[in-house]
mmCIF file of C-alpha atoms in Angstrom:
data_model
loop_
_atom_site.group_PDB
_atom_site.id
_atom_site.type_symbol
_atom_site.label_atom_id
_atom_site.label_comp_id
_atom_site.label_asym_id
_atom_site.label_seq_id
_atom_site.Cartn_x
_atom_site.Cartn_y
_atom_site.Cartn_z
ATOM 1 C CA UNK A 1 250.545 46.494 51.120
ATOM 2 C CA UNK A 2 246.958 47.847 52.870
ATOM 3 C CA UNK A 3 244.374 45.046 54.607
ATOM 4 C CA UNK A 4 240.809 45.482 53.345
ATOM 5 C CA UNK A 5 238.535 43.593 55.838
ATOM 6 C CA UNK A 6 235.523 42.403 53.832
ATOM 7 C CA UNK A 7 231.641 43.151 56.421
ATOM 8 C CA UNK A 8 231.499 44.004 59.491
ATOM 9 C CA UNK A 9 230.669 40.754 61.122
ATOM 10 C CA UNK A 10 231.684 39.696 64.274
ATOM 11 C CA UNK A 11 234.825 38.714 63.235
ATOM 12 C CA UNK A 12 235.607 41.880 60.941
ATOM 13 C CA UNK A 13 234.913 43.872 63.931
ATOM 14 C CA UNK A 14 237.722 41.674 65.582
ATOM 15 C CA UNK A 15 240.174 41.875 62.942
ATOM 16 C CA UNK A 16 239.155 45.640 62.362
ATOM 17 C CA UNK A 17 239.792 46.129 66.577
ATOM 18 C CA UNK A 18 243.066 44.482 66.060
ATOM 19 C CA UNK A 19 244.415 46.440 63.220
ATOM 20 C CA UNK A 20 243.384 49.310 64.946
ATOM 21 C CA UNK A 21 245.175 48.103 68.155
ATOM 22 C CA UNK A 22 248.334 46.990 66.290
ATOM 23 C CA UNK A 23 248.195 50.282 63.946
ATOM 24 C CA UNK A 24 248.171 48.029 60.863
ATOM 25 C CA UNK A 25 247.020 50.234 57.825
ATOM 26 C CA UNK A 26 243.919 48.583 56.969
ATOM 27 C CA UNK A 27 240.199 49.530 55.465
ATOM 28 C CA UNK A 28 236.884 48.109 55.995
ATOM 29 C CA UNK A 29 234.971 47.476 52.811
ATOM 30 C CA UNK A 30 230.874 47.602 54.064
ATOM 31 C CA UNK A 31 227.694 47.072 52.514
ATOM 32 C CA UNK A 32 227.451 50.789 52.446
ATOM 33 C CA UNK A 33 230.373 53.871 51.995
ATOM 34 C CA UNK A 34 229.338 54.367 55.737
ATOM 35 C CA UNK A 35 230.775 52.192 59.005
ATOM 36 C CA UNK A 36 228.558 51.161 62.032
ATOM 37 C CA UNK A 37 231.699 52.508 64.590
ATOM 38 C CA UNK A 38 232.236 50.067 67.353
ATOM 39 C CA UNK A 39 232.449 49.293 70.750
ATOM 40 C CA UNK A 40 234.920 46.917 71.291
ATOM 41 C CA UNK A 41 235.821 44.430 74.369
ATOM 42 C CA UNK A 42 239.132 42.427 74.241
ATOM 43 C CA UNK A 43 239.376 39.309 75.589
ATOM 44 C CA UNK A 44 241.313 41.241 78.354
ATOM 45 C CA UNK A 45 242.418 44.751 78.412
ATOM 46 C CA UNK A 46 239.936 47.565 78.584
ATOM 47 C CA UNK A 47 237.197 48.285 76.395
ATOM 48 C CA UNK A 48 237.680 51.115 74.217
ATOM 49 C CA UNK A 49 235.127 52.440 70.476
ATOM 50 C CA UNK A 50 236.486 53.363 67.189
ATOM 51 C CA UNK A 51 235.684 54.031 63.883
ATOM 52 C CA UNK A 52 237.512 52.316 61.086
ATOM 53 C CA UNK A 53 238.260 53.516 57.605
ATOM 54 C CA UNK A 54 236.317 52.879 54.683
ATOM 55 C CA UNK A 55 237.135 51.967 51.506
ATOM 56 C CA UNK A 56 234.693 51.739 48.214
ATOM 57 C CA UNK A 57 235.700 49.268 45.465
ATOM 58 C CA UNK A 58 236.542 51.512 43.271
ATOM 59 C CA UNK A 59 239.454 53.030 45.135
ATOM 60 C CA UNK A 60 241.087 49.984 45.703
ATOM 61 C CA UNK A 61 244.864 50.473 44.004
ATOM 62 C CA UNK A 62 244.935 46.408 42.969
ATOM 63 C CA UNK A 63 247.641 45.986 45.613
ATOM 64 C CA UNK A 64 245.588 44.947 48.911
ATOM 65 C CA UNK A 65 245.533 41.924 50.987
ATOM 66 C CA UNK A 66 240.906 41.031 51.192
ATOM 67 C CA UNK A 67 240.333 39.076 54.136
ATOM 68 C CA UNK A 68 236.957 38.080 53.613
ATOM 69 C CA UNK A 69 235.393 36.858 57.014
ATOM 70 C CA UNK A 70 232.354 36.168 55.832
ATOM 71 C CA UNK A 71 229.343 32.858 56.507
ATOM 72 C CA UNK A 72 230.366 30.598 53.110
ATOM 73 C CA UNK A 73 227.219 31.007 51.071
ATOM 74 C CA UNK A 74 228.467 35.286 50.959
ATOM 75 C CA UNK A 75 231.661 34.296 50.027
ATOM 76 C CA UNK A 76 230.569 34.047 46.287
ATOM 77 C CA UNK A 77 227.939 36.720 45.664
ATOM 78 C CA UNK A 78 230.510 38.874 47.837
ATOM 79 C CA UNK A 79 233.273 38.459 44.908
ATOM 80 C CA UNK A 80 231.574 38.784 42.231
ATOM 81 C CA UNK A 81 229.931 42.320 42.622
ATOM 82 C CA UNK A 82 233.698 42.940 43.579
ATOM 83 C CA UNK A 83 235.084 41.596 40.336
ATOM 84 C CA UNK A 84 235.324 44.472 38.243
ATOM 85 C CA UNK A 85 237.699 46.300 40.575
ATOM 86 C CA UNK A 86 239.749 42.877 41.578
ATOM 87 C CA UNK A 87 243.289 43.351 39.634
ATOM 88 C CA UNK A 88 246.185 41.728 41.669
ATOM 89 C CA UNK A 89 245.249 41.870 44.757
ATOM 90 C CA UNK A 90 245.398 38.275 47.500
ATOM 91 C CA UNK A 91 242.766 36.473 49.017
ATOM 92 C CA UNK A 92 242.131 35.280 52.185
ATOM 93 C CA UNK A 93 239.290 33.236 52.707
ATOM 94 C CA UNK A 94 237.839 32.662 56.574
ATOM 95 C CA UNK A 95 234.843 30.568 56.925
ATOM 96 C CA UNK A 96 233.340 27.381 57.839
ATOM 97 C CA UNK A 97 232.509 24.306 55.911
ATOM 98 C CA UNK A 98 234.357 23.599 52.935
ATOM 99 C CA UNK A 99 233.579 24.301 48.531
ATOM 100 C CA UNK A 100 234.309 28.295 47.978
ATOM 101 C CA UNK A 101 237.758 27.929 46.952
ATOM 102 C CA UNK A 102 236.478 25.887 43.717
ATOM 103 C CA UNK A 103 234.165 28.465 43.193
ATOM 104 C CA UNK A 104 236.262 31.365 43.931
ATOM 105 C CA UNK A 105 239.350 29.625 41.439
ATOM 106 C CA UNK A 106 236.201 29.312 38.942
ATOM 107 C CA UNK A 107 235.151 33.452 38.765
ATOM 108 C CA UNK A 108 238.796 34.802 39.431
ATOM 109 C CA UNK A 109 241.472 31.922 37.521
ATOM 110 C CA UNK A 110 244.867 32.835 38.451
ATOM 111 C CA UNK A 111 244.694 35.367 41.828
ATOM 112 C CA UNK A 112 246.349 34.658 44.724
ATOM 113 C CA UNK A 113 244.326 32.702 47.306
ATOM 114 C CA UNK A 114 244.914 31.986 50.862
ATOM 115 C CA UNK A 115 242.404 29.649 53.142
ATOM 116 C CA UNK A 116 242.208 29.827 57.249
ATOM 117 C CA UNK A 117 241.097 27.856 59.436
ATOM 118 C CA UNK A 118 240.366 30.003 62.955
ATOM 119 C CA UNK A 119 239.902 29.729 66.041
ATOM 120 C CA UNK A 120 239.312 33.171 66.985
ATOM 121 C CA UNK A 121 236.537 34.122 68.173
ATOM 122 C CA UNK A 122 234.460 37.627 69.341
ATOM 123 C CA UNK A 123 230.102 38.184 69.952
ATOM 124 C CA UNK A 124 227.906 40.928 67.565
ATOM 125 C CA UNK A 125 225.366 42.647 69.298
ATOM 126 C CA UNK A 126 224.284 45.820 67.296
ATOM 127 C CA UNK A 127 227.775 48.058 68.113
ATOM 128 C CA UNK A 128 229.290 46.033 70.568
ATOM 129 C CA UNK A 129 231.653 43.797 69.885
ATOM 130 C CA UNK A 130 233.009 41.005 72.246
ATOM 131 C CA UNK A 131 236.616 38.819 71.764
ATOM 132 C CA UNK A 132 234.503 35.361 74.077
ATOM 133 C CA UNK A 133 237.901 33.769 73.226
ATOM 134 C CA UNK A 134 241.680 33.414 72.392
ATOM 135 C CA UNK A 135 241.995 30.913 69.500
ATOM 136 C CA UNK A 136 245.022 30.683 66.453
ATOM 137 C CA UNK A 137 244.376 30.119 63.167
ATOM 138 C CA UNK A 138 245.773 28.004 60.374
ATOM 139 C CA UNK A 139 246.199 28.990 57.557
ATOM 140 C CA UNK A 140 247.704 27.763 53.451
ATOM 141 C CA UNK A 141 248.219 29.394 49.650
ATOM 142 C CA UNK A 142 246.804 27.601 47.601
ATOM 143 C CA UNK A 143 248.071 30.132 45.113
ATOM 144 C CA UNK A 144 250.762 31.783 45.762
ATOM 145 C CA UNK A 145 251.511 34.999 44.852
ATOM 146 C CA UNK A 146 255.256 35.919 44.110
ATOM 147 C CA UNK A 147 257.571 34.861 46.454
ATOM 148 C CA UNK A 148 258.026 39.216 47.957
ATOM 149 C CA UNK A 149 254.428 39.496 47.549
ATOM 150 C CA UNK A 150 254.004 36.274 49.220
ATOM 151 C CA UNK A 151 256.269 36.740 52.444
ATOM 152 C CA UNK A 152 254.427 40.239 52.639
ATOM 153 C CA UNK A 153 251.128 38.587 53.032
ATOM 154 C CA UNK A 154 253.033 36.221 55.676
ATOM 155 C CA UNK A 155 254.474 39.012 57.677
ATOM 156 C CA UNK A 156 251.546 41.086 57.801
ATOM 157 C CA UNK A 157 248.655 37.879 58.669
ATOM 158 C CA UNK A 158 251.802 36.383 61.515
ATOM 159 C CA UNK A 159 251.035 40.092 63.264
ATOM 160 C CA UNK A 160 247.562 40.229 62.777
ATOM 161 C CA UNK A 161 246.467 36.623 63.361
ATOM 162 C CA UNK A 162 248.581 35.231 66.221
ATOM 163 C CA UNK A 163 248.732 33.162 66.573
ATOM 164 C CA UNK A 164 248.876 31.634 63.719
ATOM 165 C CA UNK A 165 250.637 28.710 61.647
ATOM 166 C CA UNK A 166 251.273 28.454 57.582
ATOM 167 C CA UNK A 167 250.963 24.578 56.485
ATOM 168 C CA UNK A 168 251.607 23.664 52.867
ATOM 169 C CA UNK A 169 248.565 21.106 53.040
ATOM 170 C CA UNK A 170 245.614 22.329 55.368
ATOM 171 C CA UNK A 171 243.840 20.160 53.992
ATOM 172 C CA UNK A 172 243.569 17.738 56.878
ATOM 173 C CA UNK A 173 242.774 20.607 59.137
ATOM 174 C CA UNK A 174 239.682 21.765 56.727
ATOM 175 C CA UNK A 175 238.831 17.957 57.056
ATOM 176 C CA UNK A 176 239.228 18.049 60.675
ATOM 177 C CA UNK A 177 236.999 21.101 61.361
ATOM 178 C CA UNK A 178 234.422 20.549 59.145
ATOM 179 C CA UNK A 179 233.720 16.612 61.035
ATOM 180 C CA UNK A 180 233.811 18.437 64.180
ATOM 181 C CA UNK A 181 230.651 20.906 62.738
ATOM 182 C CA UNK A 182 229.380 18.659 60.826
ATOM 183 C CA UNK A 183 227.390 17.415 63.841
ATOM 184 C CA UNK A 184 228.092 20.260 66.602
ATOM 185 C CA UNK A 185 226.388 22.341 64.211
ATOM 186 C CA UNK A 186 223.033 21.003 63.026
ATOM 187 C CA UNK A 187 222.632 19.136 66.078
ATOM 188 C CA UNK A 188 222.752 22.047 68.225
ATOM 189 C CA UNK A 189 220.314 23.564 65.365
ATOM 190 C CA UNK A 190 218.012 21.388 65.068
ATOM 191 C CA UNK A 191 217.427 20.628 69.063
ATOM 192 C CA UNK A 192 217.616 23.943 70.163
ATOM 193 C CA UNK A 193 220.848 22.540 72.511
ATOM 194 C CA UNK A 194 223.260 24.622 74.073
ATOM 195 C CA UNK A 195 226.965 21.859 72.626
ATOM 196 C CA UNK A 196 227.411 20.904 75.657
ATOM 197 C CA UNK A 197 224.187 19.006 75.958
ATOM 198 C CA UNK A 198 225.366 16.347 73.140
ATOM 199 C CA UNK A 199 227.557 14.667 75.624
ATOM 200 C CA UNK A 200 223.715 13.360 76.837
ATOM 201 C CA UNK A 201 223.273 9.854 76.262
ATOM 202 C CA UNK A 202 220.266 10.357 74.083
ATOM 203 C CA UNK A 203 222.267 11.538 71.548
ATOM 204 C CA UNK A 204 225.572 9.679 71.024
ATOM 205 C CA UNK A 205 224.015 6.966 68.841
ATOM 206 C CA UNK A 206 223.165 9.883 66.276
ATOM 207 C CA UNK A 207 226.802 10.784 67.365
ATOM 208 C CA UNK A 208 228.278 7.422 66.231
ATOM 209 C CA UNK A 209 226.381 7.204 63.177
ATOM 210 C CA UNK A 210 227.419 10.469 61.626
ATOM 211 C CA UNK A 211 230.602 10.138 62.445
ATOM 212 C CA UNK A 212 230.872 6.693 60.926
ATOM 213 C CA UNK A 213 229.482 7.766 57.786
ATOM 214 C CA UNK A 214 232.327 10.994 57.055
ATOM 215 C CA UNK A 215 235.329 8.317 58.222
ATOM 216 C CA UNK A 216 234.103 6.648 55.461
ATOM 217 C CA UNK A 217 234.461 9.133 53.031
ATOM 218 C CA UNK A 218 237.320 10.654 54.497
ATOM 219 C CA UNK A 219 238.816 7.259 54.048
ATOM 220 C CA UNK A 220 237.636 7.316 49.972
ATOM 221 C CA UNK A 221 239.348 10.314 50.246
ATOM 222 C CA UNK A 222 242.788 9.501 51.472
ATOM 223 C CA UNK A 223 242.079 12.425 53.909
ATOM 224 C CA UNK A 224 244.623 11.583 57.181
ATOM 225 C CA UNK A 225 242.869 11.668 60.596
ATOM 226 C CA UNK A 226 240.038 9.690 61.123
ATOM 227 C CA UNK A 227 240.605 7.634 64.018
ATOM 228 C CA UNK A 228 241.048 10.748 65.397
ATOM 229 C CA UNK A 229 237.353 11.850 64.916
ATOM 230 C CA UNK A 230 235.587 10.344 67.982
ATOM 231 C CA UNK A 231 238.227 12.005 70.734
ATOM 232 C CA UNK A 232 238.433 15.285 68.805
ATOM 233 C CA UNK A 233 234.619 15.506 68.501
ATOM 234 C CA UNK A 234 234.166 15.046 72.395
ATOM 235 C CA UNK A 235 236.728 17.699 73.162
ATOM 236 C CA UNK A 236 235.281 20.154 71.720
ATOM 237 C CA UNK A 237 231.817 19.259 72.557
ATOM 238 C CA UNK A 238 233.513 19.862 76.299
ATOM 239 C CA UNK A 239 235.470 22.843 76.053
ATOM 240 C CA UNK A 240 232.830 24.938 74.334
ATOM 241 C CA UNK A 241 229.779 23.048 76.149
ATOM 242 C CA UNK A 242 228.510 26.497 76.906
ATOM 243 C CA UNK A 243 228.357 27.930 74.049
ATOM 244 C CA UNK A 244 226.031 27.754 71.054
ATOM 245 C CA UNK A 245 226.917 26.641 67.574
ATOM 246 C CA UNK A 246 226.581 29.623 64.565
ATOM 247 C CA UNK A 247 224.350 27.384 63.033
ATOM 248 C CA UNK A 248 222.072 27.473 66.599
ATOM 249 C CA UNK A 249 222.692 30.922 66.272
ATOM 250 C CA UNK A 250 221.227 31.266 62.763
ATOM 251 C CA UNK A 251 218.490 28.986 62.946
ATOM 252 C CA UNK A 252 216.979 30.950 66.196
ATOM 253 C CA UNK A 253 217.299 34.635 64.597
ATOM 254 C CA UNK A 254 215.729 33.518 61.453
ATOM 255 C CA UNK A 255 218.869 33.433 59.237
ATOM 256 C CA UNK A 256 219.912 31.370 56.404
ATOM 257 C CA UNK A 257 222.940 28.747 57.605
ATOM 258 C CA UNK A 258 226.036 27.170 55.948
ATOM 259 C CA UNK A 259 224.153 24.165 55.986
ATOM 260 C CA UNK A 260 224.978 23.648 52.128
ATOM 261 C CA UNK A 261 228.942 24.156 52.817
ATOM 262 C CA UNK A 262 229.009 22.080 55.921
ATOM 263 C CA UNK A 263 226.565 18.678 55.800
ATOM 264 C CA UNK A 264 225.954 19.736 52.349
ATOM 265 C CA UNK A 265 229.200 19.556 50.998
ATOM 266 C CA UNK A 266 229.845 15.751 52.168
ATOM 267 C CA UNK A 267 226.929 14.803 50.784
ATOM 268 C CA UNK A 268 228.046 16.240 47.714
ATOM 269 C CA UNK A 269 231.295 14.304 47.516
ATOM 270 C CA UNK A 270 230.114 10.937 48.393
ATOM 271 C CA UNK A 271 227.583 11.688 45.135
ATOM 272 C CA UNK A 272 230.411 12.229 43.547
ATOM 273 C CA UNK A 273 232.388 8.927 44.910
ATOM 274 C CA UNK A 274 229.267 6.579 44.445
ATOM 275 C CA UNK A 275 228.409 6.351 48.195
ATOM 276 C CA UNK A 276 225.676 7.852 50.379
ATOM 277 C CA UNK A 277 224.946 9.211 53.602
ATOM 278 C CA UNK A 278 221.401 8.506 54.882
ATOM 279 C CA UNK A 279 222.548 9.808 57.937
ATOM 280 C CA UNK A 280 224.053 13.370 56.963
ATOM 281 C CA UNK A 281 221.520 13.519 54.279
ATOM 282 C CA UNK A 282 218.613 12.912 56.636
ATOM 283 C CA UNK A 283 220.170 16.246 58.540
ATOM 284 C CA UNK A 284 221.228 18.536 56.293
ATOM 285 C CA UNK A 285 217.105 17.950 55.039
ATOM 286 C CA UNK A 286 215.712 18.687 58.842
ATOM 287 C CA UNK A 287 218.160 21.448 58.872
ATOM 288 C CA UNK A 288 216.851 23.119 55.782
ATOM 289 C CA UNK A 289 213.418 22.174 56.447
ATOM 290 C CA UNK A 290 213.790 24.841 59.424
ATOM 291 C CA UNK A 291 214.898 27.997 56.644
ATOM 292 C CA UNK A 292 211.675 27.771 54.854
#
């Protein structure tokens, strides 16, 4: 089974480097048939350069594992373009936020689908891709393929994404990450600060209000882990103190953000239940205003 990595972003390039190093059968599906060469700097070890092998949608056979390490808002447009060429491929979505699952299931009903939450970290600057931290990946099937294909996919991903763990229900972990992202990402983007600066006293009132709204929504949805929201957030802020969030970087460089799939997702879920999240709505509107 060939791995097809969609895009040449930071994580896509990291995955290509891992495939190259491990000798896995893989191809990269880029915006154009001509791909960028990658100057790879692993977290540990010597740097090297390589040219990832390309694939076009027309030459896919139908039995590939497609990994989509894209921004959440890029998932649906990418799959709409690929839809005429998708037959029995297995899909893995790797992105921040939530909400793409229902979009993909509506577009491609019945196609095998898995979701992933990754803590892999990489920085891409032109052709230079630097692995900035080692982290694991949590995986879960939404629509598994037949058992033999399922085991083949899991074996491939166990090698490529090590350390990784498969879960019967990924939702609690998705919400745990969403809750962290819904505070750190927009606040650091709005105030133009590194993650660690959120530990300062001036931000604690806003952080507490945001956490309380997320906790209310999680209780209404019967999602586990409400008691862990505040300590987990503090832990991530401390552990990533020197980092700048992806949303901060998107705003800084004038790019579209994933706010619709982070705070926007929370707001929509609350509306569906007849609840309101005024602090998240205010933050959502502030980030949207920065994108205009």
